[in-house]
Amino acid sequence: MSDLGWIEAALTSARPQAVSALLRYFRDLDTAEEAYQEACLKALSAWPKNGPPRDPAAWLIFVGRNVAIDAKRRSAKQQALPEEDQLSDLEDAEANVVENLDNADYRDDVLRLLFVCCHPDIPATQQIALALRIVSGLSVPQISRAFLVGEAAMEQRITRAKRRIADAGVPFEAPTAMERSERLAAVAAMLYLLFNEGYSASGDEAAMRAPLCDEAIRLTRMLLGLFAAEPEIMGLLALMLLQHARSAARVDAKGEIVLLENQNRALWNKDKIAEGLALIDKAIRHQRRGPYQIQAAIAALHGRAPTFADTDWAQIELLYAALEQLQPSPVITLNRAVAVSKVRGVQAALDMIEPLADRLQNYFHFHGVRGAFLLDLKRSADAREAFNRAIALANSPAEAAHIRMHLDKIQESARAK
Amino acid sequence: MLYAFLCYNNENAVMSWSKAEDDAVMDRLEVVHERLRKQNKMGPSLRLMPTTAATTLVKEKDLVLDGPYAETKEALLGFYVLDCENLDEAVAIARELGQANPGGAYEIRPIRLFANDQIAR
């Protein structure tokens, strides 16, 4: 890798820690971001000459803080900046910062930076955009491409969201244990949403949005590095890795979604599956089950099965039942019913989902799954009606095509009679 | 003489490499590996999973901690590659080894890539 490549990776990976520590010093997001930018410029000239510092984040925090303080002084007294070679020779001072910034500080700083993006007044998609801008340091054009909106509109959204944060006031006091776990939960939800923005894309959008998955995984890995003993963060990272492992098999040459049962499992990423499984193993030892861990365990059972037919549906059903208990929701019951249909038969599964009809009447998957159950039970006319409902509610051409395939089969068998 | 080469780097930065950058590094390494293989110098080589996948057993306190071994006072004196059913088995084996050889800690880290080249001797 070229010098510049190494520096870029070091700057990217140090950014959340550096910006969040600078935010604590200056208590102002814009000042913190500007200070970080200035420090990066210094890094680009100092690092190729002096080699990379031992702790890039500490270097950037130290330099960023000095530059910003200096800029303030300069605007007050018109003082000159320190000489370049003074800034480049920071070994001792840097070591000092490292000592002062123990892990606990870093942890709460980074969590705070992620948490301010999750302000409840800011709509969810804007929380994500804000996190990509502030925490990941993606440019506005990069973010607007991923969100498929114009740059000016995205710029405006981010500016507005930032103003909201400033108005609301950033919580700077060290969080209590309870606040810390609430912040972690909010941040985890935001990171999973970020992941799904990338993961749920299809067609031409898929390639443009895929980097969102990688970024969500990178940030979650960083969060787990800081909060190493949190089983739900292990579960969240495992869930993302296990789902992302399937991405190459999940979209066909035309960019359309390939359902799990039809995926070429040879295309699944073995490294990501193995890491996901290792993380679930770690999480289980804590014996504190949570929704991300359970969903990851379900994804792991799919990831472990060499073929769709080998899937351990009985175990999956138990896991969905556990998830249903933690987070009662008709969508989870629907998913559980799919597992039930493989374990205890289609009639039992259909009986389970009929009571959901009211609440899920506008949900594509409800009618798709119900249609498939009815078809299995040879109730063709009812199945056709359910599939027609599903098609009307399809969210993508791939979903509609999948249902049409069922309808075509019904027609064929009717003609054959 | 057999030598072990222990690889250290800034993990966050390496984890921020794009797939293309990672592949490029692996390709360049593979050129060296191939030459070493031909010269019959290549023993097992491996790439570890990230430290977030690690678990540490502090032997004397019998304490199982999430994450890598972070103390800097102790030195790395050796390592095993063991085939374990799951983390529970790995921890149990570490405890057994720890009883035979108390003091210090075992960091248990899953392996991402394992090339089991043999040196003909």
PDB file of C-alpha atoms in Angstrom, chain A residues 134-353:
ATOM      1  CA  ILE A 134     -19.805  13.341  11.578  1.00  0.00           C
ATOM      2  CA  VAL A 135     -18.608   9.962  12.813  1.00  0.00           C
ATOM      3  CA  SER A 136     -17.457   8.306   9.591  1.00  0.00           C
ATOM      4  CA  GLY A 137     -16.398  11.508   7.853  1.00  0.00           C
ATOM      5  CA  LEU A 138     -18.034  10.645   4.520  1.00  0.00           C
ATOM      6  CA  SER A 139     -18.411  13.657   2.234  1.00  0.00           C
ATOM      7  CA  VAL A 140     -21.837  15.119   1.447  1.00  0.00           C
ATOM      8  CA  PRO A 141     -21.592  13.914  -2.199  1.00  0.00           C
ATOM      9  CA  GLN A 142     -20.778  10.387  -0.965  1.00  0.00           C
ATOM     10  CA  ILE A 143     -23.717  10.399   1.434  1.00  0.00           C
ATOM     11  CA  SER A 144     -26.162  11.865  -1.069  1.00  0.00           C
ATOM     12  CA  ARG A 145     -25.169   9.153  -3.576  1.00  0.00           C
ATOM     13  CA  ALA A 146     -25.872   6.451  -1.000  1.00  0.00           C
ATOM     14  CA  PHE A 147     -29.225   7.984  -0.131  1.00  0.00           C
ATOM     15  CA  LEU A 148     -30.109   8.692  -3.781  1.00  0.00           C
ATOM     16  CA  VAL A 149     -30.864  12.369  -3.204  1.00  0.00           C
ATOM     17  CA  GLY A 150     -29.304  15.537  -4.580  1.00  0.00           C
ATOM     18  CA  GLU A 151     -26.233  17.019  -2.888  1.00  0.00           C
ATOM     19  CA  ALA A 152     -27.911  20.324  -2.095  1.00  0.00           C
ATOM     20  CA  ALA A 153     -30.845  18.566  -0.434  1.00  0.00           C
ATOM     21  CA  MET A 154     -28.525  16.352   1.611  1.00  0.00           C
ATOM     22  CA  GLU A 155     -26.356  19.315   2.614  1.00  0.00           C
ATOM     23  CA  GLN A 156     -29.474  21.100   3.807  1.00  0.00           C
ATOM     24  CA  ARG A 157     -30.716  18.061   5.757  1.00  0.00           C
ATOM     25  CA  ILE A 158     -27.401  17.622   7.522  1.00  0.00           C
ATOM     26  CA  THR A 159     -27.136  21.304   8.352  1.00  0.00           C
ATOM     27  CA  ARG A 160     -30.652  21.301   9.745  1.00  0.00           C
ATOM     28  CA  ALA A 161     -30.024  18.154  11.797  1.00  0.00           C
ATOM     29  CA  LYS A 162     -26.812  19.651  13.182  1.00  0.00           C
ATOM     30  CA  ARG A 163     -28.647  22.783  14.217  1.00  0.00           C
ATOM     31  CA  ARG A 164     -31.200  20.635  16.046  1.00  0.00           C
ATOM     32  CA  ILE A 165     -28.410  18.907  17.943  1.00  0.00           C
ATOM     33  CA  ALA A 166     -26.821  22.225  18.861  1.00  0.00           C
ATOM     34  CA  ASP A 167     -30.185  23.561  20.061  1.00  0.00           C
ATOM     35  CA  ALA A 168     -30.873  20.447  22.100  1.00  0.00           C
ATOM     36  CA  GLY A 169     -27.477  20.690  23.775  1.00  0.00           C
ATOM     37  CA  VAL A 170     -24.939  17.871  23.845  1.00  0.00           C
ATOM     38  CA  PRO A 171     -24.863  15.924  27.139  1.00  0.00           C
ATOM     39  CA  PHE A 172     -21.249  16.362  28.304  1.00  0.00           C
ATOM     40  CA  GLU A 173     -21.351  15.014  31.827  1.00  0.00           C
ATOM     41  CA  ALA A 174     -20.114  11.444  32.165  1.00  0.00           C
ATOM     42  CA  PRO A 175     -23.094   9.109  31.744  1.00  0.00           C
ATOM     43  CA  THR A 176     -24.382   6.943  34.595  1.00  0.00           C
ATOM     44  CA  ALA A 177     -24.448   3.180  34.052  1.00  0.00           C
ATOM     45  CA  MET A 178     -28.131   3.385  33.168  1.00  0.00           C
ATOM     46  CA  GLU A 179     -27.613   6.258  30.724  1.00  0.00           C
ATOM     47  CA  ARG A 180     -24.703   4.433  29.188  1.00  0.00           C
ATOM     48  CA  SER A 181     -26.791   1.361  28.457  1.00  0.00           C
ATOM     49  CA  GLU A 182     -29.625   3.514  27.071  1.00  0.00           C
ATOM     50  CA  ARG A 183     -27.151   5.279  24.806  1.00  0.00           C
ATOM     51  CA  LEU A 184     -25.720   1.962  23.669  1.00  0.00           C
ATOM     52  CA  ALA A 185     -29.207   0.699  22.805  1.00  0.00           C
ATOM     53  CA  ALA A 186     -30.051   3.844  20.806  1.00  0.00           C
ATOM     54  CA  VAL A 187     -26.716   3.737  18.986  1.00  0.00           C
ATOM     55  CA  ALA A 188     -27.086   0.015  18.247  1.00  0.00           C
ATOM     56  CA  ALA A 189     -30.522   0.642  16.707  1.00  0.00           C
ATOM     57  CA  MET A 190     -29.108   3.447  14.574  1.00  0.00           C
ATOM     58  CA  LEU A 191     -26.192   1.299  13.389  1.00  0.00           C
ATOM     59  CA  TYR A 192     -28.537  -1.552  12.462  1.00  0.00           C
ATOM     60  CA  LEU A 193     -30.691   0.906  10.527  1.00  0.00           C
ATOM     61  CA  LEU A 194     -27.551   2.098   8.728  1.00  0.00           C
ATOM     62  CA  PHE A 195     -26.741  -1.511   7.891  1.00  0.00           C
ATOM     63  CA  ASN A 196     -30.247  -2.131   6.576  1.00  0.00           C
ATOM     64  CA  GLU A 197     -30.141   0.986   4.392  1.00  0.00           C
ATOM     65  CA  GLY A 198     -27.344  -0.770   2.548  1.00  0.00           C
ATOM     66  CA  TYR A 199     -28.629  -4.309   2.896  1.00  0.00           C
ATOM     67  CA  SER A 200     -32.200  -3.773   1.727  1.00  0.00           C
ATOM     68  CA  ALA A 201     -31.178  -2.078  -1.522  1.00  0.00           C
ATOM     69  CA  SER A 202     -31.696  -3.929  -4.787  1.00  0.00           C
ATOM     70  CA  GLY A 203     -31.253  -3.311  -8.514  1.00  0.00           C
ATOM     71  CA  ASP A 204     -28.985  -0.463  -9.559  1.00  0.00           C
ATOM     72  CA  GLU A 205     -29.089   0.923  -6.044  1.00  0.00           C
ATOM     73  CA  ALA A 206     -27.443  -2.127  -4.507  1.00  0.00           C
ATOM     74  CA  ALA A 207     -23.892  -1.296  -5.598  1.00  0.00           C
ATOM     75  CA  MET A 208     -24.235   2.347  -4.585  1.00  0.00           C
ATOM     76  CA  ARG A 209     -25.563   1.492  -1.151  1.00  0.00           C
ATOM     77  CA  ALA A 210     -23.363  -1.498  -0.333  1.00  0.00           C
ATOM     78  CA  PRO A 211     -20.698   0.686   1.342  1.00  0.00           C
ATOM     79  CA  LEU A 212     -23.294   1.513   4.017  1.00  0.00           C
ATOM     80  CA  CYS A 213     -23.126  -2.124   5.189  1.00  0.00           C
ATOM     81  CA  ASP A 214     -19.333  -2.049   5.404  1.00  0.00           C
ATOM     82  CA  GLU A 215     -19.432   1.213   7.322  1.00  0.00           C
ATOM     83  CA  ALA A 216     -22.072  -0.096   9.750  1.00  0.00           C
ATOM     84  CA  ILE A 217     -19.910  -3.169  10.383  1.00  0.00           C
ATOM     85  CA  ARG A 218     -16.785  -1.043  10.858  1.00  0.00           C
ATOM     86  CA  LEU A 219     -18.508   1.252  13.378  1.00  0.00           C
ATOM     87  CA  THR A 220     -20.096  -1.651  15.253  1.00  0.00           C
ATOM     88  CA  ARG A 221     -16.736  -3.407  15.460  1.00  0.00           C
ATOM     89  CA  MET A 222     -15.242  -0.221  16.853  1.00  0.00           C
ATOM     90  CA  LEU A 223     -18.085   0.049  19.386  1.00  0.00           C
ATOM     91  CA  LEU A 224     -17.528  -3.548  20.481  1.00  0.00           C
ATOM     92  CA  GLY A 225     -13.803  -2.837  20.818  1.00  0.00           C
ATOM     93  CA  LEU A 226     -14.727  -0.109  23.312  1.00  0.00           C
ATOM     94  CA  PHE A 227     -17.558  -1.994  25.057  1.00  0.00           C
ATOM     95  CA  ALA A 228     -15.998  -5.432  24.898  1.00  0.00           C
ATOM     96  CA  ALA A 229     -18.320  -7.179  27.373  1.00  0.00           C
ATOM     97  CA  GLU A 230     -21.707  -6.175  25.887  1.00  0.00           C
ATOM     98  CA  PRO A 231     -23.415  -9.318  24.562  1.00  0.00           C
ATOM     99  CA  GLU A 232     -25.980  -7.362  22.528  1.00  0.00           C
ATOM    100  CA  ILE A 233     -23.227  -5.490  20.684  1.00  0.00           C
ATOM    101  CA  MET A 234     -21.560  -8.862  19.996  1.00  0.00           C
ATOM    102  CA  GLY A 235     -24.964 -10.051  18.760  1.00  0.00           C
ATOM    103  CA  LEU A 236     -25.447  -6.992  16.558  1.00  0.00           C
ATOM    104  CA  LEU A 237     -22.011  -7.359  14.950  1.00  0.00           C
ATOM    105  CA  ALA A 238     -22.614 -11.089  14.463  1.00  0.00           C
ATOM    106  CA  LEU A 239     -26.026 -10.388  12.906  1.00  0.00           C
ATOM    107  CA  MET A 240     -24.561  -7.878  10.444  1.00  0.00           C
ATOM    108  CA  LEU A 241     -21.655 -10.169   9.506  1.00  0.00           C
ATOM    109  CA  LEU A 242     -23.898 -13.212   9.012  1.00  0.00           C
ATOM    110  CA  GLN A 243     -26.352 -11.285   6.847  1.00  0.00           C
ATOM    111  CA  HIS A 244     -23.665  -9.473   4.902  1.00  0.00           C
ATOM    112  CA  ALA A 245     -21.902 -12.798   4.275  1.00  0.00           C
ATOM    113  CA  ARG A 246     -24.737 -13.679   1.901  1.00  0.00           C
ATOM    114  CA  SER A 247     -24.593 -10.465  -0.126  1.00  0.00           C
ATOM    115  CA  ALA A 248     -22.818 -11.924  -3.182  1.00  0.00           C
ATOM    116  CA  ALA A 249     -25.468 -14.668  -3.461  1.00  0.00           C
ATOM    117  CA  ARG A 250     -28.380 -12.403  -2.647  1.00  0.00           C
ATOM    118  CA  VAL A 251     -28.514 -10.391  -5.852  1.00  0.00           C
ATOM    119  CA  ASP A 252     -28.494 -11.939  -9.332  1.00  0.00           C
ATOM    120  CA  ALA A 253     -26.816 -10.658 -12.498  1.00  0.00           C
ATOM    121  CA  LYS A 254     -29.826  -8.432 -13.188  1.00  0.00           C
ATOM    122  CA  GLY A 255     -29.562  -6.939  -9.710  1.00  0.00           C
ATOM    123  CA  GLU A 256     -32.663  -8.702  -8.432  1.00  0.00           C
ATOM    124  CA  ILE A 257     -33.003 -10.247  -4.979  1.00  0.00           C
ATOM    125  CA  VAL A 258     -32.469 -14.019  -4.809  1.00  0.00           C
ATOM    126  CA  LEU A 259     -34.434 -15.630  -1.967  1.00  0.00           C
ATOM    127  CA  LEU A 260     -32.542 -17.568   0.689  1.00  0.00           C
ATOM    128  CA  GLU A 261     -33.753 -20.944  -0.565  1.00  0.00           C
ATOM    129  CA  ASN A 262     -32.460 -20.289  -4.082  1.00  0.00           C
ATOM    130  CA  GLN A 263     -29.090 -18.781  -3.163  1.00  0.00           C
ATOM    131  CA  ASN A 264     -25.834 -20.376  -4.307  1.00  0.00           C
ATOM    132  CA  ARG A 265     -24.275 -21.009  -0.909  1.00  0.00           C
ATOM    133  CA  ALA A 266     -20.813 -21.387  -2.425  1.00  0.00           C
ATOM    134  CA  LEU A 267     -20.917 -17.591  -2.877  1.00  0.00           C
ATOM    135  CA  TRP A 268     -21.397 -16.953   0.839  1.00  0.00           C
ATOM    136  CA  ASN A 269     -18.429 -15.320   2.551  1.00  0.00           C
ATOM    137  CA  LYS A 270     -16.950 -17.964   4.859  1.00  0.00           C
ATOM    138  CA  ASP A 271     -14.768 -15.506   6.810  1.00  0.00           C
ATOM    139  CA  LYS A 272     -17.730 -13.357   7.784  1.00  0.00           C
ATOM    140  CA  ILE A 273     -19.809 -16.389   8.764  1.00  0.00           C
ATOM    141  CA  ALA A 274     -16.954 -17.737  10.910  1.00  0.00           C
ATOM    142  CA  GLU A 275     -16.499 -14.394  12.662  1.00  0.00           C
ATOM    143  CA  GLY A 276     -20.256 -14.125  13.246  1.00  0.00           C
ATOM    144  CA  LEU A 277     -20.324 -17.599  14.782  1.00  0.00           C
ATOM    145  CA  ALA A 278     -17.341 -16.790  17.016  1.00  0.00           C
ATOM    146  CA  LEU A 279     -19.112 -13.667  18.278  1.00  0.00           C
ATOM    147  CA  ILE A 280     -22.317 -15.561  19.056  1.00  0.00           C
ATOM    148  CA  ASP A 281     -20.271 -18.083  21.039  1.00  0.00           C
ATOM    149  CA  LYS A 282     -18.890 -15.200  23.093  1.00  0.00           C
ATOM    150  CA  ALA A 283     -22.288 -13.567  23.594  1.00  0.00           C
ATOM    151  CA  ILE A 284     -24.007 -16.773  24.742  1.00  0.00           C
ATOM    152  CA  ARG A 285     -21.541 -17.162  27.617  1.00  0.00           C
ATOM    153  CA  HIS A 286     -23.014 -14.026  29.207  1.00  0.00           C
ATOM    154  CA  GLN A 287     -26.464 -15.665  29.467  1.00  0.00           C
ATOM    155  CA  ARG A 288     -28.204 -12.331  28.895  1.00  0.00           C
ATOM    156  CA  ARG A 289     -30.273 -12.934  25.817  1.00  0.00           C
ATOM    157  CA  GLY A 290     -31.415 -10.020  23.693  1.00  0.00           C
ATOM    158  CA  PRO A 291     -33.049  -9.415  20.313  1.00  0.00           C
ATOM    159  CA  TYR A 292     -29.809  -8.958  18.347  1.00  0.00           C
ATOM    160  CA  GLN A 293     -28.303 -12.136  19.772  1.00  0.00           C
ATOM    161  CA  ILE A 294     -31.408 -14.142  18.927  1.00  0.00           C
ATOM    162  CA  GLN A 295     -31.624 -12.768  15.400  1.00  0.00           C
ATOM    163  CA  ALA A 296     -27.918 -13.487  14.984  1.00  0.00           C
ATOM    164  CA  ALA A 297     -28.454 -17.042  16.224  1.00  0.00           C
ATOM    165  CA  ILE A 298     -31.195 -17.485  13.608  1.00  0.00           C
ATOM    166  CA  ALA A 299     -28.914 -16.105  10.898  1.00  0.00           C
ATOM    167  CA  ALA A 300     -26.192 -18.447  12.175  1.00  0.00           C
ATOM    168  CA  LEU A 301     -28.413 -21.513  11.716  1.00  0.00           C
ATOM    169  CA  HIS A 302     -28.972 -20.479   8.098  1.00  0.00           C
ATOM    170  CA  GLY A 303     -25.252 -19.759   7.729  1.00  0.00           C
ATOM    171  CA  ARG A 304     -24.323 -23.195   9.087  1.00  0.00           C
ATOM    172  CA  ALA A 305     -26.693 -25.167   6.831  1.00  0.00           C
ATOM    173  CA  PRO A 306     -24.864 -26.492   3.767  1.00  0.00           C
ATOM    174  CA  THR A 307     -28.157 -26.522   1.800  1.00  0.00           C
ATOM    175  CA  PHE A 308     -31.614 -25.022   2.333  1.00  0.00           C
ATOM    176  CA  ALA A 309     -32.967 -28.543   2.997  1.00  0.00           C
ATOM    177  CA  ASP A 310     -30.446 -28.980   5.839  1.00  0.00           C
ATOM    178  CA  THR A 311     -31.768 -25.936   7.728  1.00  0.00           C
ATOM    179  CA  ASP A 312     -32.477 -26.652  11.407  1.00  0.00           C
ATOM    180  CA  TRP A 313     -36.059 -25.324  11.375  1.00  0.00           C
ATOM    181  CA  ALA A 314     -36.932 -26.730  14.808  1.00  0.00           C
ATOM    182  CA  GLN A 315     -34.181 -24.658  16.403  1.00  0.00           C
ATOM    183  CA  ILE A 316     -35.143 -21.620  14.333  1.00  0.00           C
ATOM    184  CA  GLU A 317     -38.736 -21.933  15.527  1.00  0.00           C
ATOM    185  CA  LEU A 318     -37.585 -21.979  19.159  1.00  0.00           C
ATOM    186  CA  LEU A 319     -35.479 -18.877  18.556  1.00  0.00           C
ATOM    187  CA  TYR A 320     -38.374 -17.018  16.918  1.00  0.00           C
ATOM    188  CA  ALA A 321     -40.559 -17.993  19.867  1.00  0.00           C
ATOM    189  CA  ALA A 322     -37.933 -16.512  22.217  1.00  0.00           C
ATOM    190  CA  LEU A 323     -37.784 -13.355  20.090  1.00  0.00           C
ATOM    191  CA  GLU A 324     -41.571 -13.132  20.104  1.00  0.00           C
ATOM    192  CA  GLN A 325     -41.476 -13.222  23.896  1.00  0.00           C
ATOM    193  CA  LEU A 326     -38.925 -10.384  24.087  1.00  0.00           C
ATOM    194  CA  GLN A 327     -40.450  -8.260  21.337  1.00  0.00           C
ATOM    195  CA  PRO A 328     -44.033  -9.293  20.603  1.00  0.00           C
ATOM    196  CA  SER A 329     -44.778  -8.330  17.000  1.00  0.00           C
ATOM    197  CA  PRO A 330     -46.987  -9.827  14.278  1.00  0.00           C
ATOM    198  CA  VAL A 331     -44.035  -9.772  11.850  1.00  0.00           C
ATOM    199  CA  ILE A 332     -42.026 -12.007  14.181  1.00  0.00           C
ATOM    200  CA  THR A 333     -45.002 -14.347  14.553  1.00  0.00           C
ATOM    201  CA  LEU A 334     -45.183 -14.492  10.751  1.00  0.00           C
ATOM    202  CA  ASN A 335     -41.506 -15.458  10.574  1.00  0.00           C
ATOM    203  CA  ARG A 336     -42.020 -18.042  13.266  1.00  0.00           C
ATOM    204  CA  ALA A 337     -44.920 -19.493  11.274  1.00  0.00           C
ATOM    205  CA  VAL A 338     -42.607 -20.118   8.320  1.00  0.00           C
ATOM    206  CA  ALA A 339     -40.420 -22.236  10.618  1.00  0.00           C
ATOM    207  CA  VAL A 340     -43.528 -23.929  12.048  1.00  0.00           C
ATOM    208  CA  SER A 341     -44.652 -24.898   8.544  1.00  0.00           C
ATOM    209  CA  LYS A 342     -41.408 -26.881   8.106  1.00  0.00           C
ATOM    210  CA  VAL A 343     -41.540 -28.491  11.545  1.00  0.00           C
ATOM    211  CA  ARG A 344     -45.204 -29.079  12.370  1.00  0.00           C
ATOM    212  CA  GLY A 345     -46.880 -28.748   9.035  1.00  0.00           C
ATOM    213  CA  VAL A 346     -48.496 -26.071   6.932  1.00  0.00           C
ATOM    214  CA  GLN A 347     -51.959 -26.237   8.522  1.00  0.00           C
ATOM    215  CA  ALA A 348     -50.517 -25.434  11.974  1.00  0.00           C
ATOM    216  CA  ALA A 349     -48.610 -22.525  10.454  1.00  0.00           C
ATOM    217  CA  LEU A 350     -51.667 -21.187   8.656  1.00  0.00           C
ATOM    218  CA  ASP A 351     -53.723 -21.377  11.872  1.00  0.00           C
ATOM    219  CA  MET A 352     -51.019 -19.333  13.527  1.00  0.00           C
ATOM    220  CA  ILE A 353     -51.065 -16.464  11.030  1.00  0.00           C
TER     221      ILE A 353
END
